[in-house]
mmCIF file of C-alpha atoms in Angstrom:
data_model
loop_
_atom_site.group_PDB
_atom_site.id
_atom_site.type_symbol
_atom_site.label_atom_id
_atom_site.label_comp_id
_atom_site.label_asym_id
_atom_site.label_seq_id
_atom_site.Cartn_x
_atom_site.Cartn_y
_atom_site.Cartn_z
ATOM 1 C CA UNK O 1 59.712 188.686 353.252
ATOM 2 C CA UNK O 2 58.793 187.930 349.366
ATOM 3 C CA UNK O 3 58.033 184.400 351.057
ATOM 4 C CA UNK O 4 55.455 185.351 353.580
ATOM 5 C CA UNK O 5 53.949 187.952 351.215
ATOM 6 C CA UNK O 6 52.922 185.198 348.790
ATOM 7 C CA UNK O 7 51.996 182.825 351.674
ATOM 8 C CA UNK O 8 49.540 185.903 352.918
ATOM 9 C CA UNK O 9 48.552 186.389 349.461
ATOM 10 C CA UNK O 10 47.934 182.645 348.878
ATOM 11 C CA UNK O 11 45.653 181.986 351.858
ATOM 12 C CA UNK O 12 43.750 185.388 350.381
ATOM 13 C CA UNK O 13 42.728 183.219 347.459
ATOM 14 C CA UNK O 14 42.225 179.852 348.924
ATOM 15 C CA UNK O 15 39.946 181.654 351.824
ATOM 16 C CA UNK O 16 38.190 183.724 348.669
ATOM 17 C CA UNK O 17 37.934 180.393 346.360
ATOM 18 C CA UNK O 18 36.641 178.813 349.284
ATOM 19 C CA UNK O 19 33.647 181.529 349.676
ATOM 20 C CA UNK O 20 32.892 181.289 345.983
ATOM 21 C CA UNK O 21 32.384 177.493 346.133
ATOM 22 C CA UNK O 22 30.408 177.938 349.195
ATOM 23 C CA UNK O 23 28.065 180.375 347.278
ATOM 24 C CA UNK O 24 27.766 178.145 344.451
ATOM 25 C CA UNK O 25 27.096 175.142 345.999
ATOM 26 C CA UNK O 26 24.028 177.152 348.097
ATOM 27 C CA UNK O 27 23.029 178.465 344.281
ATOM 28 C CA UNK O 28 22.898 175.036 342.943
ATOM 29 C CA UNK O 29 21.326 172.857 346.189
ATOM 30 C CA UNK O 30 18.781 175.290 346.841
ATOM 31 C CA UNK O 31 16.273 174.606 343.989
ATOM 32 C CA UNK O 32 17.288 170.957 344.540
ATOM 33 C CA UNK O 33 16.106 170.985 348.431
ATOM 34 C CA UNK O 34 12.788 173.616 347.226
ATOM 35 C CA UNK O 35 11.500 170.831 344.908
ATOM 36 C CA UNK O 36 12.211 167.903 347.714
ATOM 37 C CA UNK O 37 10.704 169.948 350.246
ATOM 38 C CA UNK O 38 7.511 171.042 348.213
ATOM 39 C CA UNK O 39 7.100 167.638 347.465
ATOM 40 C CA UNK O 40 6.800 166.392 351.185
ATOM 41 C CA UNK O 41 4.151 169.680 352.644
ATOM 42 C CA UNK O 42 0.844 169.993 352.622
ATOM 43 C CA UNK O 43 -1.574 172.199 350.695
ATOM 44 C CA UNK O 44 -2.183 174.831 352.993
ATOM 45 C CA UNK O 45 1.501 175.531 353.704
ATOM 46 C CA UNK O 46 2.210 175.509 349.397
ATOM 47 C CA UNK O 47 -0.833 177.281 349.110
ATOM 48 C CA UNK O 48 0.824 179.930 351.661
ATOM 49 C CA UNK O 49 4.656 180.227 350.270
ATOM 50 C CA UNK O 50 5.660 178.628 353.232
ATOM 51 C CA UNK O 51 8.283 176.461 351.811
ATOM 52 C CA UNK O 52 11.251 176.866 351.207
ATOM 53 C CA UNK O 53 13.829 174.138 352.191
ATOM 54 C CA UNK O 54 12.185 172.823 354.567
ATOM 55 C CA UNK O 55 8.977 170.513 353.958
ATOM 56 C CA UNK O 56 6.110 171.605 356.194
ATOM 57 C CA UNK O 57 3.549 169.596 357.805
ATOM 58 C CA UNK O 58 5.193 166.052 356.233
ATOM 59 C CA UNK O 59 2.886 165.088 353.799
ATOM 60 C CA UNK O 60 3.602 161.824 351.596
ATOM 61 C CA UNK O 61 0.066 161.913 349.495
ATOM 62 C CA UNK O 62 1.602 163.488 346.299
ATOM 63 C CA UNK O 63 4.056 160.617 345.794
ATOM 64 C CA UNK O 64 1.827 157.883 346.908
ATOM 65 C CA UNK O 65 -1.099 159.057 344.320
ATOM 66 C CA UNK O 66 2.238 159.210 342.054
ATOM 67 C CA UNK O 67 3.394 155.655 342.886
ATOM 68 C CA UNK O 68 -0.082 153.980 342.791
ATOM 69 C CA UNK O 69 -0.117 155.245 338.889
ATOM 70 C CA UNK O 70 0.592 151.720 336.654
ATOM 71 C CA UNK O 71 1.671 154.117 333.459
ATOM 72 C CA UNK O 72 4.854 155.393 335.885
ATOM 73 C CA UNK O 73 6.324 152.224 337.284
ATOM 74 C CA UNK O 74 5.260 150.952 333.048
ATOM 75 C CA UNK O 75 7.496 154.038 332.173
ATOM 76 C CA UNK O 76 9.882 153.253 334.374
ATOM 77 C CA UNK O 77 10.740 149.684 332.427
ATOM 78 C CA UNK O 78 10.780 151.482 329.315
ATOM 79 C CA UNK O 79 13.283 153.772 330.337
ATOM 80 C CA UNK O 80 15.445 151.708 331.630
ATOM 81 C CA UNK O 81 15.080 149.210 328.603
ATOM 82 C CA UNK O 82 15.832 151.833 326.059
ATOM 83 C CA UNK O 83 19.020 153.199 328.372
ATOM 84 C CA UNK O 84 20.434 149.718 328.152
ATOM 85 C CA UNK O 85 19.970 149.384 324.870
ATOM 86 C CA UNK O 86 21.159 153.134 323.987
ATOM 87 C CA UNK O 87 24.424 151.740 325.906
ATOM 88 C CA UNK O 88 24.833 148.705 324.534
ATOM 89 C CA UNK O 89 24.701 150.311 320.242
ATOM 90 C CA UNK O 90 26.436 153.518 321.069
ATOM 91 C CA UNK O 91 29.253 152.043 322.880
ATOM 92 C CA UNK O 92 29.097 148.823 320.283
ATOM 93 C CA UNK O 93 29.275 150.586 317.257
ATOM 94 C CA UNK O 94 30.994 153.626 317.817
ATOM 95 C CA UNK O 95 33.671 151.665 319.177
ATOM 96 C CA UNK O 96 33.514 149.684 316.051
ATOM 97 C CA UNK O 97 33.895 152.372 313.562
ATOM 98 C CA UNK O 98 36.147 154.516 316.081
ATOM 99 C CA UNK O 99 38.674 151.273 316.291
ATOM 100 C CA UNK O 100 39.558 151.586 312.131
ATOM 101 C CA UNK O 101 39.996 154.784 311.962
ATOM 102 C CA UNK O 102 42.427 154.714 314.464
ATOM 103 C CA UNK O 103 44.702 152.154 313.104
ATOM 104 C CA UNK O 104 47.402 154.301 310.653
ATOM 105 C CA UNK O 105 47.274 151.773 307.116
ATOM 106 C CA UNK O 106 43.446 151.927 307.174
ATOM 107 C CA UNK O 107 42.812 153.247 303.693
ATOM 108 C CA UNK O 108 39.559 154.308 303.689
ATOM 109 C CA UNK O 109 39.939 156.558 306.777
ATOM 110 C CA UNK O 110 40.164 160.024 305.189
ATOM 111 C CA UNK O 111 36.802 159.459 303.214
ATOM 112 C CA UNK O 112 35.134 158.169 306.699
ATOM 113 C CA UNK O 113 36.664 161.301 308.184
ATOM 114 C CA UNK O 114 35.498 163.951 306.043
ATOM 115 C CA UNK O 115 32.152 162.221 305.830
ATOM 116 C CA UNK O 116 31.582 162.147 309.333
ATOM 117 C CA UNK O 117 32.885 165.648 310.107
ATOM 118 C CA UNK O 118 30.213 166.524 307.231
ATOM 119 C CA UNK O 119 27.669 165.256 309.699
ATOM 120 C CA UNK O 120 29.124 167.618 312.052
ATOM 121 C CA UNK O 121 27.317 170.582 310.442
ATOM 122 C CA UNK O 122 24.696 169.558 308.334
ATOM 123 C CA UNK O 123 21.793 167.690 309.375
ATOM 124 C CA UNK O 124 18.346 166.712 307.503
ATOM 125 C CA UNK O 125 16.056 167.978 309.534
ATOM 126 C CA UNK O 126 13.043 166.486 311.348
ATOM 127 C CA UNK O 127 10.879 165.948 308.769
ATOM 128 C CA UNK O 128 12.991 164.069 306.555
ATOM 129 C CA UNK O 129 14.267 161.586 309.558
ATOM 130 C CA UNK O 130 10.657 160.916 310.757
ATOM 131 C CA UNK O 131 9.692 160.203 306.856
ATOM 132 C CA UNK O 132 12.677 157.885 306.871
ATOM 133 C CA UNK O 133 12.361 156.518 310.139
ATOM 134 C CA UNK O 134 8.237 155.749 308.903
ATOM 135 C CA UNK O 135 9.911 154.171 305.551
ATOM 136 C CA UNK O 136 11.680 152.016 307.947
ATOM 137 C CA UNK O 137 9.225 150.326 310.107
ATOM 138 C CA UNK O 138 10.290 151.819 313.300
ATOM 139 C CA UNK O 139 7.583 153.647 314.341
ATOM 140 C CA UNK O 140 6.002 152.967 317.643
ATOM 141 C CA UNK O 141 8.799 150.793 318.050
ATOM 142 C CA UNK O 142 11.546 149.967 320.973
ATOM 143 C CA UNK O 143 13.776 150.076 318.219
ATOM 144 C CA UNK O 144 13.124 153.988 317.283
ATOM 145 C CA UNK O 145 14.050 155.023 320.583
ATOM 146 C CA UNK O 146 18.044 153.417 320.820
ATOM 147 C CA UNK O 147 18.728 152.972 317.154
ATOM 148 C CA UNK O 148 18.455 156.807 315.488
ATOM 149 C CA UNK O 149 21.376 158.708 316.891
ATOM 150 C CA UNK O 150 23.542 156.113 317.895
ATOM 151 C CA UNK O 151 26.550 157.090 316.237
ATOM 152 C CA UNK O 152 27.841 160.498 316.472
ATOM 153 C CA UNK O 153 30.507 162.102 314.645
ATOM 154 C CA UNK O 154 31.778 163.449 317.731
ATOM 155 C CA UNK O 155 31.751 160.254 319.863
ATOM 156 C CA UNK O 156 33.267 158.152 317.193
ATOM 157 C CA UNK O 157 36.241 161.274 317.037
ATOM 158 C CA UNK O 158 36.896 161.220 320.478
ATOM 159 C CA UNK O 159 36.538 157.292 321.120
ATOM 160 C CA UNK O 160 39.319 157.587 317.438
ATOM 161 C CA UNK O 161 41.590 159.551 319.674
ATOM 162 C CA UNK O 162 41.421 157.609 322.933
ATOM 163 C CA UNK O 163 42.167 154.359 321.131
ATOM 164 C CA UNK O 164 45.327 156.256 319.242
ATOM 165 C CA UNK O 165 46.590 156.883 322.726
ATOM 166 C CA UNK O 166 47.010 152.543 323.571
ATOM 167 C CA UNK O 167 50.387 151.931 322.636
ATOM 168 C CA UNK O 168 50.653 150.647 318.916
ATOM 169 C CA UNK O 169 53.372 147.857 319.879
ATOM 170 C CA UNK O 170 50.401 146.222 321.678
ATOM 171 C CA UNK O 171 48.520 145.778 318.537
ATOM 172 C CA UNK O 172 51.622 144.985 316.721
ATOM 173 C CA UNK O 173 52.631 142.117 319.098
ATOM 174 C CA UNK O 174 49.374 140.754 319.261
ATOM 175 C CA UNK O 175 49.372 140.499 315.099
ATOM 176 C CA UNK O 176 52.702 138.643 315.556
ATOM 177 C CA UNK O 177 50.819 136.018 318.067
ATOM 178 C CA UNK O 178 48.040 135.476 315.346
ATOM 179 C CA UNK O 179 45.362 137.428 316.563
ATOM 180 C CA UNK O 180 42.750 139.532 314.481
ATOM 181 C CA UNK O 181 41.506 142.930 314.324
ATOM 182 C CA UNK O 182 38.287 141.671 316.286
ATOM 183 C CA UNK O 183 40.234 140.062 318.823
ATOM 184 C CA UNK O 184 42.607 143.225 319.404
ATOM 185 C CA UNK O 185 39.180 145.478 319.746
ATOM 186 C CA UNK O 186 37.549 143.158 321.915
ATOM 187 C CA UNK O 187 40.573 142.068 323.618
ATOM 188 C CA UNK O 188 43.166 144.337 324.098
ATOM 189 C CA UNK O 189 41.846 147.838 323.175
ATOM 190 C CA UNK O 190 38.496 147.828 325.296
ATOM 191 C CA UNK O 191 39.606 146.379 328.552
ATOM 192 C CA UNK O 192 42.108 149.429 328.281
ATOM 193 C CA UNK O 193 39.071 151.880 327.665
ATOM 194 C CA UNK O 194 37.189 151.553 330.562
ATOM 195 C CA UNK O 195 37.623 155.291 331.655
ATOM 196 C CA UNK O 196 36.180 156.347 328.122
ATOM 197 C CA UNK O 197 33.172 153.835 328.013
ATOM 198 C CA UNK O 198 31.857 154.097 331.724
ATOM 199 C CA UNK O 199 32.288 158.321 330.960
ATOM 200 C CA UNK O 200 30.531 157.884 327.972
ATOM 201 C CA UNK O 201 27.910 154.690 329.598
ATOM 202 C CA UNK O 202 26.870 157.810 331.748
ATOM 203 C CA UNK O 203 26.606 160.325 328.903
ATOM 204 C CA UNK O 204 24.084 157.887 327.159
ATOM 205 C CA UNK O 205 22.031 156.584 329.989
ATOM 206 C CA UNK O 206 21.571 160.930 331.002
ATOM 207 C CA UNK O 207 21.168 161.537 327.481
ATOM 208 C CA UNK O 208 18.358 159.217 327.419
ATOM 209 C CA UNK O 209 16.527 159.259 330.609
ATOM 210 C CA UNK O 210 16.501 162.655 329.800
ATOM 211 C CA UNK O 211 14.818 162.565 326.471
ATOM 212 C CA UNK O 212 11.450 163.013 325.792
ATOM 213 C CA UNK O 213 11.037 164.751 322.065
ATOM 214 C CA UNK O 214 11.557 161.685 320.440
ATOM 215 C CA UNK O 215 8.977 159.251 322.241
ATOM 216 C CA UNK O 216 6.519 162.921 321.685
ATOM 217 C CA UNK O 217 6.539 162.514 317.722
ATOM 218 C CA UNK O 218 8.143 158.458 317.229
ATOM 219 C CA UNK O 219 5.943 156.873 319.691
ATOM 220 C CA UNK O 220 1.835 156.741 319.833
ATOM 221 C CA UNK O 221 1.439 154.141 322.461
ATOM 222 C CA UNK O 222 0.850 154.826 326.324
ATOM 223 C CA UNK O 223 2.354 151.312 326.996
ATOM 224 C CA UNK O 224 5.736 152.959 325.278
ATOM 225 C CA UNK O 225 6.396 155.810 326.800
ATOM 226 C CA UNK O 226 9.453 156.696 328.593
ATOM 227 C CA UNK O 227 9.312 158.106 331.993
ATOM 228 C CA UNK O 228 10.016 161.965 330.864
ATOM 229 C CA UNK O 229 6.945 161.691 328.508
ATOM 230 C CA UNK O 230 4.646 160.555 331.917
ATOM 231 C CA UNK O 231 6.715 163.371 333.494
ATOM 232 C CA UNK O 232 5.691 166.026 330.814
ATOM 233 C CA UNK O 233 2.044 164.724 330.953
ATOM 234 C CA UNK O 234 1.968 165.288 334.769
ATOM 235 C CA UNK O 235 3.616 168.453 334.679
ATOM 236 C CA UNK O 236 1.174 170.186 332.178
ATOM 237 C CA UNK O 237 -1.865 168.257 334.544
ATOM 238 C CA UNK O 238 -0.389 169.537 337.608
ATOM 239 C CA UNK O 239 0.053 173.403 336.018
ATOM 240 C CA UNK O 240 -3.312 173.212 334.938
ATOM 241 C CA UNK O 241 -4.784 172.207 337.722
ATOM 242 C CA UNK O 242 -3.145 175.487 339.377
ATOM 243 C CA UNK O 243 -5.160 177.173 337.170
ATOM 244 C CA UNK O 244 -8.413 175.251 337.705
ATOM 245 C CA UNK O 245 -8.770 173.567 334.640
ATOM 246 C CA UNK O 246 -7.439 169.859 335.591
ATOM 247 C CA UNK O 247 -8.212 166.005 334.728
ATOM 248 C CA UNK O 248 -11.093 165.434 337.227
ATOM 249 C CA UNK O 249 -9.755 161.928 338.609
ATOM 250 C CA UNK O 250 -6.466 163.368 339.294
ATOM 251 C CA UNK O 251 -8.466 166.649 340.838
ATOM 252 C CA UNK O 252 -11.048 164.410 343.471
ATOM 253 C CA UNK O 253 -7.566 162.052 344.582
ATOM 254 C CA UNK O 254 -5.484 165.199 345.147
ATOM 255 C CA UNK O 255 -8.373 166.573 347.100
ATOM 256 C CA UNK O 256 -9.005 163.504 348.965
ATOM 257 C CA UNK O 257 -5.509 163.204 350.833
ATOM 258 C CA UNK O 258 -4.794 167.034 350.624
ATOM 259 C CA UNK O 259 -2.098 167.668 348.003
ATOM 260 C CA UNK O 260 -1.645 170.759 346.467
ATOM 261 C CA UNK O 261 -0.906 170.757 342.455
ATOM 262 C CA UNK O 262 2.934 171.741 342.816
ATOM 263 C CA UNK O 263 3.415 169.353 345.177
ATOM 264 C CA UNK O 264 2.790 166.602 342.709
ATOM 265 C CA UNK O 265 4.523 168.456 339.851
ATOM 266 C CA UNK O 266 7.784 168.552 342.634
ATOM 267 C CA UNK O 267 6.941 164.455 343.467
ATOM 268 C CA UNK O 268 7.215 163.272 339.896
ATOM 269 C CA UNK O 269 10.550 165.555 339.173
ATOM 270 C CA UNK O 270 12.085 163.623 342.326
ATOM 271 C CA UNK O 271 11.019 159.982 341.519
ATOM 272 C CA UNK O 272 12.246 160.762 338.208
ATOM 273 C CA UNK O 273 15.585 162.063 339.017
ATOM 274 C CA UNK O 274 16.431 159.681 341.357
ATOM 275 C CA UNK O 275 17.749 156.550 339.332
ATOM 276 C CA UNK O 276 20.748 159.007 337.995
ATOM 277 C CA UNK O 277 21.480 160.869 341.295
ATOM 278 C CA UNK O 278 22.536 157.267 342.598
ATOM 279 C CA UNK O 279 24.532 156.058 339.319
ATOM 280 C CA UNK O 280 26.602 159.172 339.208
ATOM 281 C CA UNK O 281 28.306 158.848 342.379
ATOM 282 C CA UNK O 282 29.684 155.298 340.779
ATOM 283 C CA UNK O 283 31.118 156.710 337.903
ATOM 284 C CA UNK O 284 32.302 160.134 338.214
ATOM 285 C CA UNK O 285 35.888 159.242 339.025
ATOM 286 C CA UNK O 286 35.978 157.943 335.640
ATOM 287 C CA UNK O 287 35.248 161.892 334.075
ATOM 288 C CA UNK O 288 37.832 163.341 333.851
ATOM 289 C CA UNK O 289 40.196 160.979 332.888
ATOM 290 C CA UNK O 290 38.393 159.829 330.279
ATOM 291 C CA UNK O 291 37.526 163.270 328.804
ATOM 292 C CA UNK O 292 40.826 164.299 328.905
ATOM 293 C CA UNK O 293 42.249 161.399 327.573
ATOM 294 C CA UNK O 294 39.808 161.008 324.892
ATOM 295 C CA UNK O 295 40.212 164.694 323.826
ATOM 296 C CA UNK O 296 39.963 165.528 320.200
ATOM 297 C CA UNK O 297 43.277 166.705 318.704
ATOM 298 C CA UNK O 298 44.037 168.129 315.540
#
């Protein structure tokens, strides 16, 4: 009897749990479908609130006057250039001042610690970085977009703890065959990392597909610009052009092939979103266990 109860009382839940993740996943596609489906109607039917996840009267003219625009497939290259490159020093030198502070004899790790966890909490503020990223050169540079923020105390603390997980003996056996510090990183420590780095690749290329503040007040050429600054630019066209007051070229091409406003507004969001809608797929089975694995301890 107690056995059927919680078998009645189990299927309760699994049926309820099974509701809620219905009603979630409806909350979160939803706005997801709206935007795709605004994207592909035509003015009259945005004009009317006719859409809602389902485009009406297929239109394609607010991505094609999108796509024919040089300064978003230039954008494009410049995001993914400074992803790469985001990937390639986070991953590089985290891992290089994570891998120290891992090994136990390392004597300057308790300094390095409390420095970094000093970092933590206290920052300098915008207006001293920009006055020392100007006393550096970088300005209006590829550089100032992958080399500021590289490290993080937290990365470097949870990379620390992942590589204190790989069995010491490994390291210890590979001193006894000869082999360096370098070589053991690059080697041995690494190859065993690759849930952590491909978690963390993914964290850094969202992070900075994403980011648009810093190309808004590093960068003062057009022919720099990441995509989310041409996305910004668009946006605030688009909204204004609700309003009336628009950039004239974009105004006489959206009236020419019958776009509304929000329809391009919704066709820039998608083409930008796209790239990291197909990479996730690739490397979510690598979340968890790395998270978990890399989690900070005490």
């Amino acid at each position: 009897m107690a056995k059927m109860k919680e078998s009645l009382s189990s299927r309760i839940f699994d049926v309820c749990n099974i509701i809620f993740m219905l009603l979630v996943a409806v909350i979160m596609l939803y706005p997801f479908l709206n935007v795709i489906a605004t994207s592909l109607s035509s003015n009259d039917q945005v004009m009317m609130g006719n859409v809602t996840i389902i485009p009406r009267d297929l239109n394609l003219g607010a991505y094609k006057l999108v796509m024919e625009d040089p300064l978003v497939w230039n954008s494009y290259l410049n995001t993914i250039l400074y992803a790469a490159g985001s990937v390639v020093f986070t991953l590089g030198f985290t891992s290089l001042l994570a891998y120290p502070l891992s090994v136990e004899d390392f004597k300057g790790k308790k300094f390095i610690t409390i420095f970094l966890t000093i970092t933590m909490f206290f920052g300098g503020g915008l207006i001293p970085t920009y006055l020392w990223i100007r006393n550096l050169n970088l300005l209006d540079t590829y550089w100032v977009m992958v080399l500021p923020g590289c490290v993080g105390a937290y990365n470097v603390f949870v990379f620390r703890t992942f590589f204190q997980g790989i069995a010491k003996e490994l390291r210890e056996s590979a001193y006894i065959d000869g082999a360096n510090d370098v070589v053991i990183l690059f080697k041995i420590v690494l190859p065993l990392s690759k849930a952590l780095l491909a978690t963390f690749t993914l964290f850094t290329i969202v992070g900075t597909w994403n980011s648009w503040f810093n190309a808004l007040i590093y960068l003062s050429s057009e022919l720099k610009y990441p995509l989310q600054l041409v996305l910004r630019r668009y946006l605030f066209n688009a909204a204004d052009g609700i309003g009336g007051s628009m950039n004239q070229a974009m105004k006489m091409q959206m009236a020419q092939i019958h776009v509304n406003a929000k329809s391009v507004q919704m066709a820039v969001i998608v083409v930008a979103m796209l790239p990291i809608t197909f990479i996730y797929p690739f490397l979510q089975k690598y979340f968890t266990k790395g998270v978990t694995l890399g989690a900070i301890k005490g």
